[in-house]
Coordinates of C-alpha atoms in Angstrom, one line a residue:
Chain A
M23 CA -11.1 41.2 90.2
L24 CA -7.9 39.2 90.3
S25 CA -9.2 35.9 91.5
P26 CA -9.6 34.2 88.0
A27 CA -6.0 34.8 87.4
I28 CA -4.8 33.2 90.6
S29 CA -4.7 29.5 91.2
L30 CA -4.0 29.1 94.8
A31 CA -2.5 25.8 95.9
A32 CA -1.5 25.7 99.4
M33 CA 0.9 22.9 99.2
D34 CA 1.5 22.5 102.9
H35 CA 3.6 19.4 103.4
N36 CA 2.9 19.4 107.1
A37 CA -0.7 20.6 107.2
K38 CA -2.2 18.0 109.3
N39 CA 0.1 18.5 112.3
K40 CA -0.2 21.9 113.8
S41 CA 3.3 22.9 114.5
A42 CA 3.0 25.0 117.6
D43 CA 3.0 22.3 120.2
V44 CA 5.7 20.2 118.6
C45 CA 7.9 23.2 118.1
A46 CA 7.6 24.2 121.8
D47 CA 9.0 20.8 122.8
P48 CA 12.8 21.1 123.1
S49 CA 13.3 17.3 122.9
Q50 CA 12.0 17.3 119.3
P51 CA 14.6 17.2 116.5
A52 CA 15.2 20.2 114.2
Q53 CA 12.3 20.6 111.9
L54 CA 11.7 23.1 109.0
K55 CA 8.1 23.7 110.2
C56 CA 9.5 25.1 113.5
A57 CA 12.1 27.4 111.8
P58 CA 11.5 31.1 112.6
A59 CA 12.6 32.6 109.3
P60 CA 13.5 30.4 106.3
S61 CA 14.6 31.3 102.8
S62 CA 14.0 29.3 99.7
V63 CA 15.0 29.1 96.0
F64 CA 14.3 26.9 93.0
D65 CA 17.2 25.5 91.1
H66 CA 17.3 25.1 87.3
K67 CA 15.8 21.6 87.6
G68 CA 12.8 23.0 89.5
R69 CA 13.8 21.5 92.8
L70 CA 13.1 23.7 95.8
W71 CA 15.9 24.3 98.4
V72 CA 15.1 25.8 101.7
A73 CA 17.7 27.2 104.2
W74 CA 16.6 27.5 107.8
S75 CA 18.1 27.4 111.3
H76 CA 17.6 25.6 114.6
A77 CA 19.7 25.6 117.7
G78 CA 22.9 27.0 116.2
H79 CA 22.8 25.1 112.9
V80 CA 21.8 26.2 109.4
Y81 CA 20.0 23.4 107.6
V82 CA 19.1 22.9 104.0
S83 CA 16.0 20.9 102.9
R84 CA 15.2 19.8 99.4
S85 CA 11.8 19.2 97.9
D86 CA 11.3 17.7 94.4
D87 CA 7.5 18.2 94.4
K88 CA 7.2 22.0 95.0
G89 CA 7.2 21.8 98.7
K90 CA 4.8 18.9 99.3
T91 CA 7.5 16.6 100.7
F92 CA 11.1 17.1 101.7
H93 CA 14.2 14.9 101.7
S94 CA 16.1 14.6 105.0
S95 CA 17.6 18.0 106.0
V96 CA 21.4 18.5 105.7
V97 CA 23.5 20.5 108.2
V98 CA 25.5 23.3 106.7
N99 CA 27.7 24.3 109.7
K100 CA 28.8 21.2 111.7
V101 CA 30.0 23.3 114.7
P102 CA 27.0 25.2 116.2
E103 CA 27.2 28.9 116.4
G104 CA 24.8 31.9 116.7
I105 CA 22.5 32.4 113.8
S106 CA 20.3 35.5 113.4
A107 CA 16.9 34.4 112.3
R108 CA 14.1 36.8 113.1
G109 CA 12.1 39.2 110.9
E110 CA 14.7 41.1 108.9
N111 CA 17.4 38.5 109.5
R112 CA 17.4 35.0 108.1
P113 CA 19.8 32.5 106.5
K114 CA 20.0 33.2 102.8
I115 CA 20.3 30.7 99.9
A116 CA 21.2 31.0 96.2
V117 CA 21.8 28.3 93.5
N118 CA 23.5 28.8 90.2
D119 CA 22.7 26.9 87.0
A120 CA 25.6 24.5 87.5
G121 CA 23.9 23.5 90.8
R122 CA 26.4 25.1 93.2
M123 CA 24.6 26.3 96.3
Y124 CA 25.5 29.3 98.4
I125 CA 24.4 29.9 101.9
S126 CA 25.0 33.0 104.1
W127 CA 23.9 34.1 107.5
T128 CA 24.7 36.5 110.3
M129 CA 26.4 35.1 113.4
P130 CA 25.7 37.4 116.4
L131 CA 28.6 37.8 118.8
E132 CA 28.4 38.2 122.5
K133 CA 28.3 42.0 122.5
R134 CA 25.0 43.5 121.6
F135 CA 24.5 44.6 118.0
T136 CA 27.7 42.8 116.8
G137 CA 28.1 39.9 114.4
H138 CA 30.0 38.3 111.6
I139 CA 28.9 37.6 108.0
R140 CA 29.2 33.8 107.5
F141 CA 29.2 31.9 104.2
S142 CA 29.4 28.3 102.9
Y143 CA 28.8 26.6 99.6
S144 CA 28.1 23.1 98.3
D145 CA 28.1 21.4 94.9
D146 CA 25.7 18.7 95.8
G147 CA 23.5 20.1 98.5
K148 CA 24.9 17.5 100.9
N149 CA 28.5 18.4 101.7
F150 CA 29.1 22.0 102.6
S151 CA 32.3 23.9 102.8
E152 CA 33.6 25.0 106.2
P153 CA 31.9 28.3 106.9
V154 CA 34.0 31.4 106.5
T155 CA 33.7 34.9 107.9
V156 CA 33.4 37.3 104.9
N157 CA 33.8 40.6 106.7
D158 CA 37.6 41.2 106.7
H159 CA 37.3 43.6 109.7
L160 CA 37.3 41.0 112.5
E161 CA 36.9 43.2 115.5
I162 CA 33.8 42.7 117.6
S163 CA 31.7 45.1 115.7
G164 CA 28.4 45.2 113.8
H165 CA 28.6 43.2 110.5
R166 CA 25.0 42.1 110.1
F167 CA 21.9 42.0 107.9
D168 CA 23.6 40.0 105.1
A169 CA 22.2 40.0 101.6
L170 CA 23.4 37.3 99.1
G171 CA 23.4 37.5 95.4
V172 CA 24.9 35.2 92.7
N173 CA 24.8 36.2 89.0
K174 CA 24.7 34.0 85.9
K175 CA 28.5 34.0 85.7
G176 CA 28.7 32.6 89.2
D177 CA 30.1 35.8 90.8
V178 CA 29.0 35.8 94.5
Y179 CA 28.2 39.1 96.2
L180 CA 27.5 39.6 99.8
A181 CA 26.4 43.0 101.1
W182 CA 25.7 43.9 104.7
L183 CA 25.3 46.7 107.3
D184 CA 28.7 47.4 108.9
K185 CA 29.7 49.4 112.0
R186 CA 33.5 49.4 111.7
D187 CA 33.5 53.1 110.7
R188 CA 31.0 54.0 113.3
D189 CA 33.1 52.3 116.0
Q190 CA 36.2 54.2 114.7
A191 CA 34.2 57.5 114.8
M192 CA 32.9 56.8 118.3
S193 CA 36.4 56.0 119.6
N194 CA 37.5 59.4 118.3
K195 CA 34.5 60.9 120.1
E196 CA 32.9 61.8 116.8
K197 CA 29.2 61.4 115.9
Y198 CA 28.3 58.7 113.3
Q199 CA 24.7 58.2 112.2
G200 CA 23.6 54.6 111.6
A201 CA 25.9 52.1 109.9
A202 CA 27.7 51.7 106.6
V203 CA 26.9 49.4 103.6
Y204 CA 29.8 47.1 102.7
Y205 CA 30.1 44.3 100.2
A206 CA 32.4 41.6 99.2
L207 CA 32.8 39.8 95.8
S208 CA 33.9 36.3 95.1
E209 CA 35.0 35.5 91.6
D210 CA 35.8 31.9 92.2
G211 CA 32.4 30.6 93.2
G212 CA 32.8 31.4 96.9
K213 CA 36.2 29.8 97.5
S214 CA 37.6 33.2 98.4
F215 CA 36.4 36.8 98.6
K216 CA 38.1 40.0 97.5
P217 CA 38.7 42.7 100.1
N218 CA 35.5 44.3 101.6
K219 CA 34.5 47.6 100.0
K220 CA 32.3 50.3 101.4
I221 CA 29.4 51.6 99.4
I222 CA 28.1 54.3 101.7
D223 CA 28.2 55.7 105.2
H224 CA 25.1 56.3 107.3
S225 CA 22.6 53.6 106.3
C226 CA 19.8 52.7 108.6
E227 CA 21.1 50.0 110.9
C228 CA 18.3 47.4 111.3
C229 CA 16.6 46.8 108.0
R230 CA 17.2 44.1 105.5
V231 CA 19.5 44.8 102.4
I232 CA 18.5 43.6 98.9
I233 CA 20.6 42.5 96.0
D234 CA 19.5 41.8 92.4
F235 CA 21.3 41.9 89.1
D236 CA 21.0 44.2 86.1
K237 CA 21.1 43.2 82.4
N238 CA 24.9 43.4 82.5
D239 CA 24.9 40.9 85.3
L240 CA 26.2 43.6 87.7
P241 CA 24.7 43.9 91.2
V242 CA 22.2 46.5 92.2
I243 CA 21.9 46.9 96.0
L244 CA 19.0 48.5 97.8
W245 CA 18.8 49.6 101.4
R246 CA 17.2 52.0 103.8
N247 CA 19.4 55.0 104.2
I248 CA 19.7 58.0 106.5
Y249 CA 19.5 61.4 104.9
G250 CA 20.3 64.4 106.9
N251 CA 20.0 63.7 110.6
D252 CA 17.2 61.4 110.7
I253 CA 15.3 60.9 107.4
R254 CA 15.0 57.2 106.7
D255 CA 14.5 56.9 102.9
H256 CA 15.8 54.4 100.5
A257 CA 18.9 54.3 98.3
L258 CA 20.3 52.0 95.6
V259 CA 23.6 51.7 93.9
N260 CA 24.6 50.4 90.5
F261 CA 27.9 48.9 89.8
L262 CA 30.1 50.5 87.1
S263 CA 32.0 47.2 86.8
K264 CA 32.3 44.0 88.7
D265 CA 34.0 45.4 91.7
Q266 CA 33.3 49.1 91.4
P267 CA 30.1 50.5 92.9
G268 CA 28.9 53.8 91.4
E269 CA 27.3 56.7 93.3
P270 CA 24.3 55.7 95.4
V271 CA 21.0 57.4 94.3
R272 CA 18.0 58.1 96.5
V273 CA 14.8 56.3 95.3
S274 CA 12.2 57.3 97.9
Y275 CA 11.2 60.7 99.1
D276 CA 8.7 60.1 102.0
E277 CA 10.8 62.1 104.5
W278 CA 10.2 59.7 107.4
R279 CA 12.0 61.5 110.2
I280 CA 12.7 59.1 112.9
D281 CA 15.5 58.1 115.2
A282 CA 14.4 54.5 115.6
C283 CA 14.7 51.0 114.2
P284 CA 11.9 50.5 111.7
H285 CA 12.9 46.8 111.3
H286 CA 11.2 47.1 107.9
G287 CA 13.4 46.8 104.9
P288 CA 12.7 47.4 101.2
D289 CA 12.6 44.9 98.2
M290 CA 13.5 45.1 94.6
S291 CA 13.1 43.0 91.4
I292 CA 14.8 43.8 88.1
D293 CA 12.9 42.8 85.0
D294 CA 14.3 41.5 81.7
A295 CA 14.1 45.0 80.2
D296 CA 16.3 46.3 83.1
N297 CA 13.5 48.2 84.9
Y298 CA 13.8 48.1 88.6
H299 CA 10.6 47.4 90.5
L300 CA 10.9 48.8 94.0
T301 CA 8.8 48.5 97.1
W302 CA 9.1 49.7 100.6
F303 CA 7.4 50.9 103.8
N304 CA 7.6 54.3 105.3
N305 CA 5.6 56.0 108.1
A306 CA 5.9 59.7 107.7
P307 CA 2.8 61.8 108.7
E308 CA 2.2 62.8 105.2
R309 CA 3.4 59.8 103.2
H310 CA 3.0 56.5 104.9
G311 CA 2.2 52.8 104.2
L312 CA 3.5 50.5 101.5
F313 CA 4.8 52.0 98.3
Y314 CA 5.7 50.8 94.8
A315 CA 7.8 52.7 92.2
R316 CA 9.6 51.7 89.0
R317 CA 13.0 53.0 88.0
N318 CA 12.9 53.1 84.2
Q319 CA 15.7 51.6 82.2
K320 CA 15.4 54.3 79.5
D321 CA 16.4 57.3 81.5
N322 CA 16.8 56.1 85.1
S323 CA 13.7 58.2 86.0
L324 CA 11.4 57.0 88.8
T325 CA 7.7 56.6 88.4
A326 CA 5.6 58.4 91.1
A327 CA 5.5 56.1 94.1
V328 CA 2.0 54.6 94.6
N329 CA 0.5 53.4 97.8
F330 CA -0.9 49.9 98.1
G331 CA -2.2 47.7 100.9
N332 CA -4.5 48.7 103.7
Y333 CA -2.6 51.0 106.0
K334 CA -5.2 50.8 108.7
A335 CA -4.9 47.0 108.7
G336 CA -1.2 47.2 109.3
A337 CA -0.1 46.4 105.7
S338 CA 3.6 45.7 106.0
H339 CA 6.8 43.8 104.8
P340 CA 6.2 44.0 101.0
N341 CA 8.0 41.8 98.5
V342 CA 8.1 42.1 94.7
I343 CA 9.0 40.0 91.8
S344 CA 8.9 40.7 88.0
D345 CA 8.9 38.6 84.9
E346 CA 8.7 40.2 81.4
N347 CA 5.8 42.6 81.7
H348 CA 4.4 41.0 84.9
V349 CA 5.0 42.4 88.4
W350 CA 3.6 40.9 91.6
L351 CA 3.5 42.5 95.0
V352 CA 2.8 40.5 98.2
W353 CA 2.5 41.8 101.8
K354 CA 1.1 41.1 105.2
E355 CA -1.9 42.6 107.0
F356 CA -3.5 42.0 110.4
D357 CA -7.2 42.6 111.3
G358 CA -6.9 42.1 115.0
K359 CA -7.7 38.4 114.8
Q360 CA -5.7 36.9 111.9
E361 CA -2.6 37.6 109.9
S362 CA -3.2 37.5 106.1
I363 CA -1.1 37.8 103.0
W364 CA -2.2 39.8 100.0
L365 CA -1.3 39.9 96.4
Q366 CA -1.5 42.5 93.6
H367 CA -0.6 41.8 90.0
S368 CA 0.4 44.1 87.1
T369 CA 0.6 42.9 83.5
D370 CA 2.1 46.2 82.2
Q371 CA 5.3 46.6 84.2
G372 CA 3.7 48.2 87.1
D373 CA 1.8 50.9 85.3
S374 CA -1.6 49.6 86.5
W375 CA -2.5 47.0 89.1
S376 CA -5.2 44.5 89.8
R377 CA -7.3 44.8 93.0
A378 CA -5.6 43.4 96.1
E379 CA -6.5 39.8 96.7
Q380 CA -6.2 38.0 100.0
I381 CA -4.2 34.8 99.5
A382 CA -4.0 33.0 102.9
V383 CA -4.6 33.6 106.6
T384 CA -3.5 32.3 109.9
T385 CA -4.4 33.0 113.5
S386 CA -0.8 32.2 114.6
A387 CA 2.4 34.2 114.4
A388 CA 3.6 34.5 110.8
D389 CA 6.8 35.3 108.9
Y390 CA 6.9 37.7 106.0
P391 CA 5.6 36.4 102.7
L392 CA 8.4 36.0 100.1
L393 CA 8.0 35.7 96.3
M394 CA 10.1 33.4 94.2
K395 CA 10.3 32.1 90.6
D396 CA 10.6 28.6 89.2
K397 CA 11.2 29.2 85.6
D398 CA 7.9 30.8 84.5
D399 CA 6.0 29.9 87.7
I400 CA 5.6 32.3 90.6
Y401 CA 5.3 31.1 94.2
I402 CA 5.0 32.7 97.7
Q403 CA 6.8 31.2 100.6
W404 CA 5.0 31.8 103.9
Q405 CA 6.1 30.3 107.2
T406 CA 3.5 30.3 110.0
Q407 CA 3.6 29.0 113.5
S408 CA 0.4 27.1 112.9
D409 CA 1.1 25.5 109.6
G410 CA 4.9 25.6 109.2
F411 CA 6.4 26.0 105.7
R412 CA 3.9 26.7 103.0
L413 CA 4.4 27.3 99.3
L414 CA 1.6 29.0 97.5
S415 CA 1.4 28.9 93.8
V416 CA 0.4 32.1 91.9
A417 CA -0.7 31.8 88.3
R418 CA -0.4 34.6 85.8
Chain B
M12 CA 41.5 39.1 158.7
K13 CA 42.1 39.6 155.0
L14 CA 40.1 36.5 154.4
F15 CA 37.3 37.9 156.5
K16 CA 37.3 41.1 154.5
I17 CA 37.1 39.3 151.2
G18 CA 34.3 37.2 152.6
N19 CA 32.4 40.4 153.7
L20 CA 33.0 41.9 150.3
F21 CA 31.6 38.7 148.7
F22 CA 28.5 38.9 150.7
I23 CA 28.0 42.5 150.1
L24 CA 28.4 42.0 146.3
L25 CA 26.0 39.0 146.5
F26 CA 23.5 41.1 148.4
V27 CA 23.7 44.0 145.9
T28 CA 23.4 41.6 143.0
L29 CA 20.5 39.8 144.5
S30 CA 18.7 42.9 145.7
A31 CA 19.2 44.6 142.3
H32 CA 17.6 41.6 140.6
A33 CA 15.0 41.2 143.3
E34 CA 13.5 44.5 142.4
I35 CA 12.9 43.5 138.9
V36 CA 9.7 41.6 138.3
L37 CA 9.5 40.8 134.7
Q38 CA 5.9 40.2 133.9
T39 CA 4.5 38.5 130.7
F40 CA 2.7 40.9 128.4
E41 CA -0.3 39.3 126.9
K42 CA -3.3 40.4 124.8
Q43 CA -5.2 41.8 127.8
T44 CA -2.2 43.4 129.5
Y45 CA -2.5 46.8 128.0
Q46 CA -6.2 47.2 129.0
S47 CA -5.2 46.0 132.5
I48 CA -2.5 48.6 132.7
L49 CA -5.0 51.3 131.7
E50 CA -7.4 50.1 134.4
N51 CA -4.7 49.9 137.0
E52 CA -3.4 53.3 136.3
N53 CA -6.9 54.6 136.9
Q54 CA -6.6 57.7 134.8
Q55 CA -3.2 58.7 136.2
S56 CA -0.6 60.0 133.8
F57 CA 2.1 57.6 132.8
L58 CA 4.6 56.9 130.1
L59 CA 4.7 53.5 128.4
V60 CA 7.9 52.8 126.6
L61 CA 8.3 49.8 124.2
W62 CA 11.8 48.7 123.4
S63 CA 13.8 45.6 122.3
L64 CA 17.3 44.1 122.7
D65 CA 17.9 44.4 118.9
C66 CA 17.2 48.1 118.8
P67 CA 20.3 50.3 119.1
P68 CA 18.4 53.6 119.6
C69 CA 16.4 52.0 122.4
M70 CA 19.6 51.6 124.4
D71 CA 20.2 55.4 124.2
E72 CA 16.7 56.0 125.2
L73 CA 16.8 53.6 128.2
S74 CA 20.1 55.2 129.3
M75 CA 18.4 58.6 129.3
L76 CA 15.3 57.2 131.0
G77 CA 17.5 55.7 133.7
G78 CA 18.9 59.1 134.5
L79 CA 15.5 60.8 134.5
H80 CA 14.1 58.0 136.7
Q81 CA 16.7 58.9 139.3
Q82 CA 15.7 62.6 138.9
F83 CA 11.9 62.0 138.9
P84 CA 11.5 58.8 140.9
D85 CA 7.8 59.4 141.5
K86 CA 6.9 59.6 137.8
K87 CA 5.4 56.5 136.4
I88 CA 7.2 54.8 133.6
I89 CA 6.2 51.4 132.4
L90 CA 8.7 49.5 130.2
V91 CA 7.7 46.8 127.7
S92 CA 10.3 44.7 125.9
T93 CA 9.1 43.3 122.6
D94 CA 11.7 40.4 122.9
S95 CA 10.7 37.1 124.3
E96 CA 10.6 35.6 127.8
A97 CA 13.6 33.4 126.7
Q98 CA 15.6 36.6 126.8
S99 CA 14.6 37.6 130.3
D100 CA 18.2 37.5 131.6
E101 CA 19.4 39.9 129.0
I102 CA 16.5 42.2 129.6
M103 CA 17.3 42.2 133.3
Q104 CA 20.9 43.0 132.6
I105 CA 19.9 46.0 130.6
M106 CA 17.5 47.2 133.3
N107 CA 20.3 46.9 135.9
K108 CA 22.8 48.6 133.6
F109 CA 20.5 51.6 133.1
K110 CA 19.3 51.7 136.7
L111 CA 15.7 51.1 135.7
T112 CA 15.0 48.5 138.3
G113 CA 12.0 49.1 140.3
L114 CA 9.9 50.2 137.4
P115 CA 7.1 48.0 136.1
Q116 CA 8.6 45.7 133.5
W117 CA 7.0 43.6 130.9
V118 CA 8.2 41.3 128.2
F119 CA 6.1 40.1 125.2
G120 CA 4.7 36.6 125.8
N121 CA 4.3 33.7 123.5
E122 CA 1.4 35.1 121.5
S123 CA 2.1 36.5 118.0
P124 CA 3.9 39.8 118.4
Q125 CA 1.5 41.2 115.8
Y126 CA -1.4 40.5 118.2
L127 CA 0.4 42.1 121.1
R128 CA 1.3 45.2 119.1
Y129 CA -2.3 45.4 117.9
S130 CA -3.6 45.2 121.4
I131 CA -1.8 48.4 122.2
D132 CA -2.2 50.2 118.9
P133 CA -3.4 48.9 115.5
L134 CA -1.4 51.7 113.8
W135 CA 1.9 50.9 115.3
Y136 CA 4.1 49.1 112.8
G137 CA 6.7 47.8 115.2
E138 CA 9.3 50.5 114.9
L139 CA 11.2 51.0 118.1
P140 CA 11.5 52.7 120.5
R141 CA 7.8 53.5 120.6
S142 CA 6.3 55.5 123.4
Y143 CA 2.8 56.4 124.6
F144 CA 2.2 59.5 126.8
H145 CA -1.0 58.8 128.8
T146 CA -3.0 61.3 130.7
A147 CA -6.6 60.8 132.0
E148 CA -8.0 62.0 128.7
T149 CA -5.4 61.6 126.1
R150 CA -2.8 59.3 124.6
Q151 CA 0.0 60.5 122.4
A152 CA 2.2 58.0 120.4
V153 CA 5.8 58.8 119.6
S154 CA 8.0 56.7 117.4
G155 CA 11.7 57.0 117.8
K156 CA 14.0 58.3 120.5
L157 CA 12.4 60.7 122.9
K158 CA 13.9 64.1 123.5
K159 CA 15.1 64.7 127.0
A160 CA 13.7 68.2 127.2
D161 CA 10.2 66.9 126.2
L162 CA 10.4 64.2 128.9
I163 CA 11.4 66.7 131.5
R164 CA 8.6 69.0 130.5
W165 CA 6.1 66.1 130.7
F166 CA 7.4 65.0 134.1
N167 CA 7.2 68.5 135.4
A168 CA 3.7 69.0 134.0
G169 CA 2.4 65.7 135.4

């Protein structure tokens, strides 16, 4: 039983006012509790920063008391523009130890399935740089599903799903499955980006992309790939050096054959010993549901993928975080009446797991649960229509 | 005379535009809607197709369905967009583009999409396109783009 190990503190700064009615009123000002898909991060001082969007603006909100109260929100992009914020898409936020803050988002363009990768930074969380477009292919094409990562040295990486090669192939009347994964590196803290580079052709085209960093502070990127004609399994890439990706490797073997948009991306957390903790969803007839596997630092071998969550209760959208020997998994379920988030904990690097524990419920629409770290403390971000932004504390 | 012709053309275009839109009645899909559809269809065969504006393969499928709808105008296809009512204009543009006007059209209402998905099928995880082939006795779920040959076989059989 996991419950003794979990201290649940639903620190809901707006608990008393149910959000749904307020959020439906267009005359109301922008409010975090109404945001569809926020992201958050703790800085090295333990302050919580949340990036969210409303009516064409990305906002940043700061909390000094772990999400109980927030300072006034700050606008990132002064000129309004499209901002993708739904399910797999959301504004991203990262903060380095010097306090520089980095924000990215996808700006959808007028033509369907197109967009630009946008980026801004700030040294004080109040004044943000003029947003720039990071994709150096500026045609009206798909540059979407941005992932943002900043390492300890302050190198900024953005990775995304890119359709420039697909468009080129189509104009030559050639077939092209899915999209490509591209990335861009900034070595000057986000002031400028090096030319975009391609990691792989034929990724799935509507699932989130994930970045984390290995022990050498090099990025590791994870995404849902297309193998063969229509198998949607997952791949990751290590970097050989700062701006040189290696050969992508396949990390899931569920053989989900589907020509569709799963809208259901993977997640990854790299621990201090350089083991990669991976989680994903697949829905093949034989192998379906949520999966966890570890890629071992010692020999790059993969542990056998294990199922978790209740498939019949719609277990979905898993998230993982690791710290020393600890690994936590969180995900969503739905029983026909309420959405719930569930947690599983391992104290031996994912070799064995506690029983799944229900953490919180809502009868309203709900975002994915997202895990984050504040030094040694673990939190779950969960945005719901009924209760707005919630931060749930998870003890070891 | 020239002015008159341009004026005629304008009214013809306006009429075509209006009449194309007029055929589309985009209804709000709520928790009870799926059960109502089943009752209304009264054990007749029909194909229910769920799609969304942010799903590239859905566009291929809708394009194909548009062609088959011309070929098999009597076969019942019900379309459900999992977008929101705020996107009704875009949905209607797509329906016009693929000549799917005249078919029953639904768009997810304000309730949680999770509830609405569950009301159709607790084991549907939201992947799109998602289709349900209904007969009086059976329902077959298919995730992903349908194959034209399978659809033609289904239409011919039904």
